[in-house]
Amino acid sequence: MLQITINGKQIEVPEGTTVLRAAEKAGINIPRLCDHKELTPYGGCRLCIVEVQGVRVPMASCTLPVSNGMVVNTETEALKKSRKFILSMLFSERNHFCPFCQVSGGDCELQNAAYHEEMTHWPIQPGWNNFVVDTSHPYFVLDNNRCILCRRCVRACAEMAGNFTLSVAERGAKSLVVADTDVPLGESTCIKCGSCVQVCPTGAIIDKTSAYQMHDKDLTEVKSICTGCSVGCSIKLMVRDNRIIRIEGGWHGSVNHGVLCEHGRYDPMNESRKRITTPLMKKDGKLEPVSWNEALKAVADQLRPLSGQKDGIAAIVSTKLPAETLTAFKDLFAHNEIVTTTEEGMPTASVTKFAEKQGSFEGKLDVLSNADTVLCIGVDAGRTHMVAGFMFKRNMPKGTRLINIDPEENELNDLANLYLKPKAGSDLALILGLQAVIVKEGLGRSPLALPDTDSLIQKAVEETGISRDQLTQTARVLANSITPVILFGKGITAQRDENLVEELYNLAVLVGAVDSERLGLLSLKGEANSLTATLLGLDQIFELNGHKAVFVALGDDYVSRSFVERVSKVSYLVVQASYESKLTAQADVVLPVTVWSEQEGHYINLDGRVQKTQKVFSAPENVRDNLAVLNELATRMNISLESNWKQAILARKSSVALN
Amino acid sequence: MIARTIERDVSAIVQEAVEKHGAKRDALIPILSDVNKALGYIPAEAFQEVQKQLNAEEEHTYVSKSQLFGLASFYDMLSTKPRGRHVVKFCENAPCHVVGGKSVWDTLSDRLDLKNGETTADKKWTLVTTSCLGLCSVGPVVLIDDDLYGNVTPDQIDEILARYE
Amino acid sequence: MQTKRAMILVSNDPESVRLGANELIQHLTEALIAYDLQDEVEISPLSNVGVSNILPLVAVYPEATVYGPVKAEDARFLVEEHLYKGRIANDLLAPPKHLSGNIGWLRAHKGYNPAEQRIVLERAGRIDPENIEEFIAENGYQALGKALTETTPEQVIETIEKSGLQGRGGAGFPTGRKWKFVRMAKGEKKYIICNADESEPGTFKDRIVLEGDPHTILEAMAIAGYALGADEGYIYIRGEYGLAYRRLQHAIEQAEEYGFLGKDIFETGFNFHIHLHTGAGAYVCGEETALIESIEGKRGEPRARPPYPVTHGLWNKPTLVNNVETLANIPAIIRNGAEWYRSFGTPSSPGTKVYTIMGNVNFTGVIEVPMGITLREVINIYAKGMKPGSILRMAQTGGSSGSIIPASLQDTPMDFESFRKAGVSLGSGALLICDQNTCIVDLVKVLLQFFRFESCGKCTPCRVGTQRAYEIVARISQGQGRLEDLDTLISLGQEMERAANCGLGQTAAVPIRDMLKHFRTETEAHILLGSCPAGKCEMLPEVEHV
C-alpha cells in the first residue's frame, strides 16, 4: 500500500492506482473528460492536471501512478486558470453550438465542466471549420463538429466490444474520428452494439431514438437484466411515462461490465409486433374478445379432464420466462407426458445429461478473458450471444487466436485465424480426429487412451471433408496453447448426443483447457432461462400423437413457422402470449400476458449466475402477469403448485456451478 | 522519375511486402510504406489485404482496418488518397524559408497551377508542402519522387519540371 | 587585398598587456621579418579571450594551435618552429585543461575548420562508409573489443557516467545515468534503440554520421547492449533518409559477416542483433515514447510518463533510447577514457557538439567543436561571416522550438546550461542565422506552421494551441492583429508549457516568447502601424474592428 496526500488529506492506496482514482477514493473530484472508469486511461484532454510537489509542471492525474509519499494539490489558482483555458481551447476547436444540441443542459460533460469552472463564454475565437456529420447509421449519428477527440469511443469499440471499427485518422488539428477506412458508419463493420454512444461525453455520438426525449436527470433509472439470450447482461433502463427511452449496458453488471449487443440495446426499442390487450376465444371460427373469467373457465373446463390422460395435454413453455413461471408451469402440467419448452432442450439436454455422469464441468465466462486460444465449434458468436464473443475478440490484438469450426457460413470466419468447414453431422469424427492427432504426436497435457489413432484420423478426414494438413494444424495449435478455451453451442448440442459432449470434454482435458485449476469449456446455451429449464427437466422433444390439447405459454417470445405447423393441428390450442402471431391466430383461446419489463423474476444465465429482472412498468389494463395466470388456472384445475424454484432446480446436476 | 503502375495486383503487392518485412506489428509501417511506394497511395483494398494476410495463422497478428487507416493517415509519407504520377514536395520550414523559399514555392505553385495538396486534372502532378528533409544547409530544398534538389532558385523550376514524363 | 597563408592572433586585453603582450607582438613581427615571412603571415590582436591563467595567449591559424603563456623571448622559437618549419612548438602549447569559457582551442586535424575537434565526425567524409575494413583501420570496433574483453558492464556504465556525456538529441539527459537506470530496471529482456528520426528543422548532423560512418553506431549500440544486458537493438531511421538506410543495412550485413554483430561476438558469448526500422514522416516520432509507439505499429502519440522507457519501453520492456550523435561519442569515450572526454567543452557540458550552420552566411554546413561556442565565433570563424550585404539581425538556436536571439546575445556560450541561465538554447545545435531581411513575425509564423502540422493531436493544449497560435500570428503578419492578441499568445504559450503531453507542445511557444521579449517593437509595428519593418510580410487591406 502507498501513501498519498491530496489537498492535505492523507490516504492509502494499492500500488498501481492512479492519482485520479486515489482522489476519488479520498472523496475529491478532479475534473476530467477523456477519462472513463471502465476504459484504459488516455491522458489526452489534460483537464485532470494536478500539481505534484517537487515536479515543475503539472501532470495529468488520470495516467499518473501514485508513488509513495506523493503530495498532490488539485485546487490551486494556477490549476483553475489552466482548466478554464483548456476548456476554452476545446470550445474553440469545433463548432459547439450548445443551444441546438440535445445533450445541452445537463447531459454534456464538456458543458458541465465549463459550468463547474464558472465559465460563461468562449474567450478564444474558433476556426469555424466544417466537419463531417454522419447520419448513415440506423441507430446513431456521428457528428465530428461536437467531438473533443477524447477517444472514449475508439477505446470503447476496442476494449468493450472488441470490434475495432472506430479510429482516429490524420493528426493534429485535422484529426477526426472515422470508421474503418473512412467509410460512412452505416456501411462499416460496426455491429451496432452502442458502446460508443454510451461513453461519448458530448453530443458527438448520439442515439437517434432517444434524442431530444428528455434530460437524463429527469428520467427514471431502473436496473434490470436483459432477457434476450442466456448471457444475461445487466442493463439500465431509462424510462418515463411508462415507456423506455433508452437502454444502456449496466456498468455494475458482473457479466458484461457495461457492454451490450445490438439485440439487448435496440430490439426492445424496435418492437413492432401488436400487443394483445384482451383475452380472446374462438367462436364460430373467429377469435372474439371475452372476459378473463370466461376464458379461464373455458380453459380449465377443457383441460381438467385431460390432465394426466395418455395423449391428453402437451404443455410447452418459452425459456424466455422467469424461473418462477417455469417451475409453476412444470407443476401445473406435471401429470402429463409432454411438458417441455419451445427450445425442446436443443441447447442443453445433452449437456445436462453428460453432467449427470461427470458433475459440473463447464467454466465461467471470465475464462474467456485470458484465453490465448478460443475454439468455437457449433456456435456463431458474431451473431448470437455476441457479448460472449466480445470477451475474446477484444484480446485478439494481444495475441488471442480464434479457431472457428462451422459447417455453415459464420460471422467470425473473417476474424478467425483458422476456420474449418466440416460436412454437417461429422462433428464426432472431427473431434475424435483432433484427439487422435494430439495423442499421436504426444502433445496432450494428460493421458488419453485412444485405440488406433491412424484410423481415427483417416475417418475424420473422410467424413468431414477437411484435409489432413488442416486437421493436424488445428490440433497442434490447440494443443500448444497455454490457456485454451473451447466454446460450443447449438451446432453441437442440437444433435442431442451426450457422447459428443463427452468427447468434446475429453478433448478439453487433453489440451489442458480443463484441469484442476481452470474450466475452459463452456456452452453458450440458448435463451435467457435455457439452463433453468433443463434443470427443471423441461428439455425433451415433443411429438404430438393425436393429442387432444396443447397449452403454449409463450410470454413475449417469438415462434417459428415450423413450430406453429407442429402444434396447430391439435383440436384445442391455448396460447398465453403478449403479442399477436401466427400461433395466436390459430389458437382457440388466447390469454394476454406481461412482457419482460412488466414482470419480475429470476433467470440463470449460461454460466450459472442467478439474476433477477425488475418490474419496470405496469401491464396494460386487461393484461395479466404470466405467473398469476398459471396460478389461477391451477386453482381452477384443483392442482396445487407447491414447488419452490430454488429447490426445484436442484433436482438435476447442473453442467456449470450455480451461484 | 518513377512511373507508378497502378494496375498491379494489390494482393500480390501486399504479399511481397509482408514476406519482406515479416507479419508482426513492428512491420506495419514498412509494409504500408512499400505498398504506398508501389501504388502511389494505399487504397482501401490494400488495408483489407494487409489485415487479412497478417491475421493468417502463422503470425496471427490482429490489426483492424481502422487501426491501419488511422496509422497510415498519421504519417506524412503515406497517402490514403490517390496522388499524381509525380509528387512534388517542397520544404516549408524556417531554414529553407529564410534563404528564399517563398519565391520558389510561388513559382512551383504558379507553374503547376496547383495549391497545396492538389493534383492536376491529368493526374501527372501533386504538389505538397512538407517538413524538414534534413538538407538544411542547401535550402531551398525540393523533393520530386525520390530526387532531391538543393539550392533551388525560381529560374531553375521549369528545367527541373521538364525532366519528368 | 593580398591573402596571407597564416595568421597569428595575440591576446591584448589589459591583463595580457600587463604581462607583456605588446612586446610579444613586436618580437613576433621582428621574427617574421627575420624569416622573410612578413608577406605570408599576418599578426592580429585578439581581445577578450576569456581565459586568465595562460596569458599572453597566441593562436596560429589555420591550424588553430593555441600557445600560452607566451613570453616575448619565445617569439622567435615559435615563428621558427611553427611558421618556418611547419612543426608544432610543443613546449609552448597551452594545456587543454586551462582553456574554458568560449572555445577550447586545441590542436586540430588537417583539413578541418579551426578548433574543430572531431569525435562524432571523426571518420565521416574520410572513409568509405561501405567498406568495413576502412572503419576497422581507423580504430573501428576497438572500443567494443575493449568493453567486451577488458571491462565489466558496470565499468562501462561508470565510464560513460564519469565522462559527463549528455543526450545530444536536444533534451540533454545525462547519458550514463540513463544507462544505469536501464541496467537496474527489472526484467530479462531489454532493448537498445538508436533514435535516428532526425526531423528537427535545421538539423542534419545525424545524417552525416549514418551516411558517412554507419559502423560507429552499430559499435556503440553493441557496447550499450553489453553494458545494459540487452541482446537486441533497433535503429529507428526517418523514412526520408533512404541512403542512410541502405548504408546501415549494408553495414549490418558486413558487421555480422565479420562477427562484430550477431552471436558470440569476440567469442565472449555476447549476442547482439540490430533491426532497421523506418519512420514514415512524423516529427513527433523523434520523441522517445512516440518513437516506441511507432515501432510497435501504432500512431506516433507520446505515452503518458511516468513510467519512462527506461523501465517500460518497447513492448513494455526496459529500453534505452539514445540519439545518433550521443551514441557516436561512445566508442571514443571507451577507447580514450572519461577524463579525456571531459577535457573538452565546459565543466557543465563536457565533450563536443555538432552544430549546423544555416542562413544568410557564407559557409553553411556542419562543424564539430567543443561545447560552449558562441554565435559570434560561429559566424566569424566557421561561417566565414555574413553574406555580402547581410547584417546579423537575429538567430534561432537549437531548432524550431529554440530561442530566437538578437545580435546582442551573440556572445553567450551555447551549452546545456545556457538556456536556463541566459535564455539561449542549445537544443540540437541548429543555428539559423538571419539577416535584416528577416521579419520576426514571418519567421514565427513559419515555425508555428511546422508545429501545428506536426502536432500528433493527442492532447488539447498542443493540438489546439499550435493551431490558434498560428492563426493569430498569421493575422498579425497580415496586419490584422490586435494588441490583445499578444496577451492571448502569452497565455497560449504558458498553458502549452504547463499542460502539454510532450516536449513538442511544451516548447512550441518558445519562439513566441522570444518574439515578445526581444522583438516586441517590430511585432507591435505590424499591429499598430500595419507595416512590416523588414519588408517581408504582405499586409492585407485594413479591416475595421467594430
Short mmCIF file of N, CA and C in Angstrom, two decimals, chain B residues 57-160:
data_model
loop_
_atom_site.label_atom_id
_atom_site.label_comp_id
_atom_site.label_asym_id
_atom_site.label_seq_id
_atom_site.Cartn_x
_atom_site.Cartn_y
_atom_site.Cartn_z
N GLU B 57 -2.84 -17.66 -39.96
CA GLU B 57 -2.43 -18.42 -38.80
C GLU B 57 -1.02 -18.18 -38.27
N GLU B 58 -0.03 -18.29 -39.13
CA GLU B 58 1.33 -18.33 -38.58
C GLU B 58 1.63 -17.25 -37.55
N GLU B 59 1.46 -15.99 -37.96
CA GLU B 59 1.78 -14.92 -37.00
C GLU B 59 0.57 -14.45 -36.22
N HIS B 60 -0.59 -14.69 -36.77
CA HIS B 60 -1.86 -14.18 -36.26
C HIS B 60 -1.72 -12.84 -35.57
N THR B 61 -1.23 -11.90 -36.34
CA THR B 61 -1.17 -10.53 -35.83
C THR B 61 -2.47 -9.86 -36.20
N TYR B 62 -3.29 -9.57 -35.18
CA TYR B 62 -4.58 -8.98 -35.49
C TYR B 62 -4.49 -7.47 -35.45
N VAL B 63 -4.84 -6.84 -36.55
CA VAL B 63 -4.92 -5.38 -36.56
C VAL B 63 -6.08 -5.02 -37.47
N SER B 64 -6.96 -4.15 -36.98
CA SER B 64 -8.19 -3.88 -37.73
C SER B 64 -7.93 -2.88 -38.85
N LYS B 65 -8.87 -2.81 -39.79
CA LYS B 65 -8.74 -1.87 -40.90
C LYS B 65 -8.67 -0.44 -40.38
N SER B 66 -9.47 -0.16 -39.36
CA SER B 66 -9.49 1.21 -38.86
C SER B 66 -8.16 1.57 -38.22
N GLN B 67 -7.53 0.61 -37.55
CA GLN B 67 -6.23 0.89 -36.95
C GLN B 67 -5.19 1.12 -38.04
N LEU B 68 -5.26 0.35 -39.11
CA LEU B 68 -4.32 0.53 -40.23
C LEU B 68 -4.53 1.88 -40.89
N PHE B 69 -5.80 2.25 -41.06
CA PHE B 69 -6.10 3.53 -41.70
C PHE B 69 -5.64 4.68 -40.81
N GLY B 70 -5.92 4.55 -39.52
CA GLY B 70 -5.50 5.58 -38.57
C GLY B 70 -3.99 5.72 -38.56
N LEU B 71 -3.31 4.58 -38.72
CA LEU B 71 -1.86 4.57 -38.77
C LEU B 71 -1.35 5.27 -40.03
N ALA B 72 -1.87 4.86 -41.17
CA ALA B 72 -1.39 5.41 -42.44
C ALA B 72 -1.67 6.90 -42.55
N SER B 73 -2.84 7.34 -42.13
CA SER B 73 -3.19 8.74 -42.31
C SER B 73 -2.42 9.64 -41.34
N PHE B 74 -1.76 9.05 -40.35
CA PHE B 74 -0.98 9.83 -39.39
C PHE B 74 0.34 10.28 -40.01
N TYR B 75 0.91 9.43 -40.84
CA TYR B 75 2.27 9.69 -41.34
C TYR B 75 2.28 10.40 -42.68
N ASP B 76 3.15 11.38 -42.78
CA ASP B 76 3.18 12.25 -43.94
C ASP B 76 3.60 11.55 -45.21
N MET B 77 4.44 10.52 -45.10
CA MET B 77 4.93 9.87 -46.32
C MET B 77 3.93 8.87 -46.88
N LEU B 78 2.88 8.58 -46.13
CA LEU B 78 1.87 7.63 -46.60
C LEU B 78 0.62 8.41 -46.97
N SER B 79 0.01 8.05 -48.07
CA SER B 79 -1.19 8.74 -48.51
C SER B 79 -2.36 7.78 -48.63
N THR B 80 -3.52 8.17 -48.15
CA THR B 80 -4.69 7.31 -48.27
C THR B 80 -5.54 7.74 -49.46
N LYS B 81 -5.09 8.77 -50.16
CA LYS B 81 -5.82 9.20 -51.35
C LYS B 81 -4.87 9.12 -52.55
N PRO B 82 -5.41 8.90 -53.74
CA PRO B 82 -4.53 8.78 -54.91
C PRO B 82 -3.74 10.07 -55.11
N ARG B 83 -2.54 9.92 -55.59
CA ARG B 83 -1.70 11.08 -55.90
C ARG B 83 -1.30 11.05 -57.37
N GLY B 84 -0.75 12.14 -57.82
CA GLY B 84 -0.30 12.20 -59.21
C GLY B 84 0.88 11.27 -59.44
N ARG B 85 1.23 11.10 -60.70
CA ARG B 85 2.38 10.24 -61.05
C ARG B 85 3.65 10.76 -60.39
N HIS B 86 3.76 12.08 -60.33
CA HIS B 86 4.95 12.68 -59.72
C HIS B 86 4.51 13.57 -58.58
N VAL B 87 5.12 13.35 -57.42
CA VAL B 87 4.76 14.12 -56.24
C VAL B 87 5.87 15.12 -55.95
N VAL B 88 5.52 16.40 -55.98
CA VAL B 88 6.50 17.45 -55.70
C VAL B 88 6.33 17.87 -54.24
N LYS B 89 7.38 17.66 -53.44
CA LYS B 89 7.33 18.04 -52.03
C LYS B 89 8.27 19.21 -51.81
N PHE B 90 7.74 20.28 -51.26
CA PHE B 90 8.52 21.49 -51.03
C PHE B 90 8.70 21.70 -49.53
N CYS B 91 9.94 21.89 -49.08
CA CYS B 91 10.18 22.09 -47.66
C CYS B 91 9.75 23.49 -47.25
N GLU B 92 8.82 23.56 -46.30
CA GLU B 92 8.27 24.86 -45.91
C GLU B 92 8.83 25.36 -44.58
N ASN B 93 9.85 24.70 -44.04
CA ASN B 93 10.32 25.10 -42.71
C ASN B 93 11.30 26.27 -42.73
N ALA B 94 11.58 26.76 -41.53
CA ALA B 94 12.33 28.01 -41.36
C ALA B 94 13.67 28.08 -42.09
N PRO B 95 14.56 27.06 -41.97
CA PRO B 95 15.85 27.20 -42.65
C PRO B 95 15.74 27.39 -44.15
N CYS B 96 14.80 26.70 -44.79
CA CYS B 96 14.63 26.88 -46.23
C CYS B 96 13.90 28.19 -46.53
N HIS B 97 13.03 28.57 -45.62
CA HIS B 97 12.26 29.80 -45.82
C HIS B 97 13.16 31.03 -45.80
N VAL B 98 14.09 31.03 -44.87
CA VAL B 98 14.94 32.19 -44.65
C VAL B 98 15.88 32.46 -45.83
N VAL B 99 16.16 31.43 -46.61
CA VAL B 99 17.06 31.63 -47.76
C VAL B 99 16.28 31.72 -49.07
N GLY B 100 15.07 32.20 -49.00
CA GLY B 100 14.34 32.48 -50.23
C GLY B 100 13.33 31.42 -50.64
N GLY B 101 12.85 30.64 -49.67
CA GLY B 101 11.93 29.56 -50.00
C GLY B 101 10.63 30.03 -50.64
N LYS B 102 10.10 31.12 -50.17
CA LYS B 102 8.76 31.51 -50.62
C LYS B 102 8.70 31.72 -52.11
N SER B 103 9.73 32.35 -52.67
CA SER B 103 9.65 32.62 -54.12
C SER B 103 9.72 31.32 -54.91
N VAL B 104 10.43 30.32 -54.36
CA VAL B 104 10.47 29.03 -55.05
C VAL B 104 9.09 28.39 -55.01
N TRP B 105 8.45 28.46 -53.86
CA TRP B 105 7.11 27.88 -53.72
C TRP B 105 6.13 28.58 -54.66
N ASP B 106 6.19 29.91 -54.68
CA ASP B 106 5.27 30.65 -55.54
C ASP B 106 5.44 30.23 -57.00
N THR B 107 6.69 30.03 -57.40
CA THR B 107 6.95 29.62 -58.78
C THR B 107 6.39 28.24 -59.06
N LEU B 108 6.64 27.32 -58.13
CA LEU B 108 6.13 25.95 -58.30
C LEU B 108 4.61 25.96 -58.42
N SER B 109 4.00 26.69 -57.49
CA SER B 109 2.54 26.73 -57.45
C SER B 109 1.99 27.32 -58.73
N ASP B 110 2.69 28.33 -59.22
CA ASP B 110 2.24 29.01 -60.43
C ASP B 110 2.43 28.12 -61.66
N ARG B 111 3.60 27.50 -61.79
CA ARG B 111 3.88 26.67 -62.97
C ARG B 111 2.96 25.48 -63.07
N LEU B 112 2.71 24.85 -61.91
CA LEU B 112 1.87 23.65 -61.92
C LEU B 112 0.40 24.00 -61.80
N ASP B 113 0.14 25.27 -61.49
CA ASP B 113 -1.23 25.73 -61.30
C ASP B 113 -1.94 24.88 -60.24
N LEU B 114 -1.24 24.66 -59.15
CA LEU B 114 -1.80 23.85 -58.07
C LEU B 114 -1.64 24.59 -56.74
N LYS B 115 -2.63 24.43 -55.87
CA LYS B 115 -2.46 24.90 -54.49
C LYS B 115 -1.95 23.72 -53.68
N ASN B 116 -1.57 23.98 -52.47
CA ASN B 116 -1.00 22.95 -51.61
C ASN B 116 -1.94 21.75 -51.46
N GLY B 117 -1.48 20.57 -51.79
CA GLY B 117 -2.28 19.35 -51.63
C GLY B 117 -3.05 18.95 -52.87
N GLU B 118 -3.03 19.79 -53.89
CA GLU B 118 -3.84 19.49 -55.07
C GLU B 118 -3.10 18.63 -56.09
N THR B 119 -3.89 17.97 -56.95
CA THR B 119 -3.34 17.15 -58.04
C THR B 119 -3.88 17.68 -59.35
N THR B 120 -3.05 17.68 -60.40
CA THR B 120 -3.51 18.18 -61.69
C THR B 120 -4.59 17.26 -62.26
N ALA B 121 -5.40 17.82 -63.12
CA ALA B 121 -6.53 17.06 -63.67
C ALA B 121 -6.04 15.86 -64.46
N ASP B 122 -4.88 15.98 -65.13
CA ASP B 122 -4.38 14.85 -65.89
C ASP B 122 -3.60 13.87 -65.02
N LYS B 123 -3.65 14.06 -63.70
CA LYS B 123 -3.04 13.17 -62.73
C LYS B 123 -1.52 13.07 -62.87
N LYS B 124 -0.90 14.08 -63.47
CA LYS B 124 0.55 13.99 -63.61
C LYS B 124 1.26 14.49 -62.34
N TRP B 125 0.80 15.61 -61.79
CA TRP B 125 1.50 16.23 -60.67
C TRP B 125 0.64 16.33 -59.43
N THR B 126 1.27 16.10 -58.28
CA THR B 126 0.69 16.50 -56.99
C THR B 126 1.69 17.42 -56.33
N LEU B 127 1.22 18.53 -55.77
CA LEU B 127 2.11 19.47 -55.11
C LEU B 127 1.76 19.54 -53.63
N VAL B 128 2.75 19.28 -52.77
CA VAL B 128 2.50 19.39 -51.32
C VAL B 128 3.69 20.06 -50.65
N THR B 129 3.39 20.72 -49.54
CA THR B 129 4.48 21.19 -48.70
C THR B 129 4.83 20.05 -47.76
N THR B 130 6.06 20.07 -47.28
CA THR B 130 6.48 19.00 -46.38
C THR B 130 7.37 19.60 -45.31
N SER B 131 7.68 18.83 -44.30
CA SER B 131 8.56 19.32 -43.26
C SER B 131 10.01 19.01 -43.59
N CYS B 132 10.91 19.51 -42.76
CA CYS B 132 12.34 19.45 -42.99
C CYS B 132 12.82 18.10 -43.52
N LEU B 133 13.59 18.14 -44.63
CA LEU B 133 14.07 16.91 -45.24
C LEU B 133 15.50 16.60 -44.83
N GLY B 134 16.09 17.43 -44.00
CA GLY B 134 17.43 17.14 -43.49
C GLY B 134 18.54 17.57 -44.42
N LEU B 135 18.33 18.69 -45.16
CA LEU B 135 19.39 19.18 -46.05
C LEU B 135 19.47 20.69 -45.87
N CYS B 136 19.37 21.09 -44.63
CA CYS B 136 19.08 22.48 -44.33
C CYS B 136 20.14 23.48 -44.80
N SER B 137 21.35 23.03 -45.02
CA SER B 137 22.36 23.99 -45.42
C SER B 137 22.34 24.26 -46.91
N VAL B 138 21.54 23.51 -47.67
CA VAL B 138 21.47 23.76 -49.11
C VAL B 138 20.03 24.09 -49.50
N GLY B 139 19.34 24.83 -48.64
CA GLY B 139 17.98 25.20 -48.97
C GLY B 139 17.95 26.31 -49.99
N PRO B 140 16.83 26.60 -50.63
CA PRO B 140 15.57 25.85 -50.53
C PRO B 140 15.66 24.46 -51.15
N VAL B 141 14.95 23.51 -50.55
CA VAL B 141 15.01 22.11 -50.97
C VAL B 141 13.67 21.66 -51.52
N VAL B 142 13.72 20.96 -52.64
CA VAL B 142 12.51 20.39 -53.25
C VAL B 142 12.76 18.91 -53.49
N LEU B 143 11.78 18.08 -53.19
CA LEU B 143 11.89 16.64 -53.43
C LEU B 143 10.83 16.25 -54.45
N ILE B 144 11.25 15.70 -55.56
CA ILE B 144 10.29 15.22 -56.56
C ILE B 144 10.49 13.72 -56.68
N ASP B 145 9.46 12.95 -56.31
CA ASP B 145 9.55 11.49 -56.20
C ASP B 145 10.72 11.16 -55.28
N ASP B 146 11.80 10.57 -55.81
CA ASP B 146 12.94 10.28 -54.94
C ASP B 146 14.12 11.19 -55.23
N ASP B 147 13.90 12.22 -56.06
CA ASP B 147 15.01 13.09 -56.45
C ASP B 147 15.03 14.35 -55.59
N LEU B 148 16.20 14.60 -54.99
CA LEU B 148 16.35 15.79 -54.14
C LEU B 148 17.02 16.92 -54.91
N TYR B 149 16.47 18.12 -54.77
CA TYR B 149 17.07 19.29 -55.39
C TYR B 149 17.37 20.31 -54.31
N GLY B 150 18.62 20.80 -54.29
CA GLY B 150 19.00 21.77 -53.28
C GLY B 150 19.40 23.09 -53.94
N ASN B 151 19.50 24.14 -53.11
CA ASN B 151 19.86 25.46 -53.63
C ASN B 151 18.98 25.84 -54.82
N VAL B 152 17.69 25.54 -54.70
CA VAL B 152 16.80 25.78 -55.84
C VAL B 152 16.48 27.26 -55.96
N THR B 153 16.51 27.77 -57.16
CA THR B 153 16.07 29.15 -57.40
C THR B 153 14.89 29.11 -58.36
N PRO B 154 14.07 30.16 -58.37
CA PRO B 154 12.86 30.13 -59.20
C PRO B 154 13.16 29.88 -60.67
N ASP B 155 14.29 30.39 -61.17
CA ASP B 155 14.53 30.22 -62.60
C ASP B 155 14.97 28.80 -62.98
N GLN B 156 15.19 27.95 -61.98
CA GLN B 156 15.52 26.56 -62.29
C GLN B 156 14.29 25.67 -62.43
N ILE B 157 13.16 26.19 -61.98
CA ILE B 157 11.97 25.33 -61.84
C ILE B 157 11.56 24.69 -63.16
N ASP B 158 11.47 25.52 -64.20
CA ASP B 158 11.00 24.98 -65.49
C ASP B 158 11.85 23.82 -65.94
N GLU B 159 13.15 23.98 -65.83
CA GLU B 159 14.05 22.94 -66.30
C GLU B 159 13.91 21.67 -65.46
N ILE B 160 13.73 21.84 -64.15
CA ILE B 160 13.57 20.68 -63.28
C ILE B 160 12.29 19.93 -63.62
#
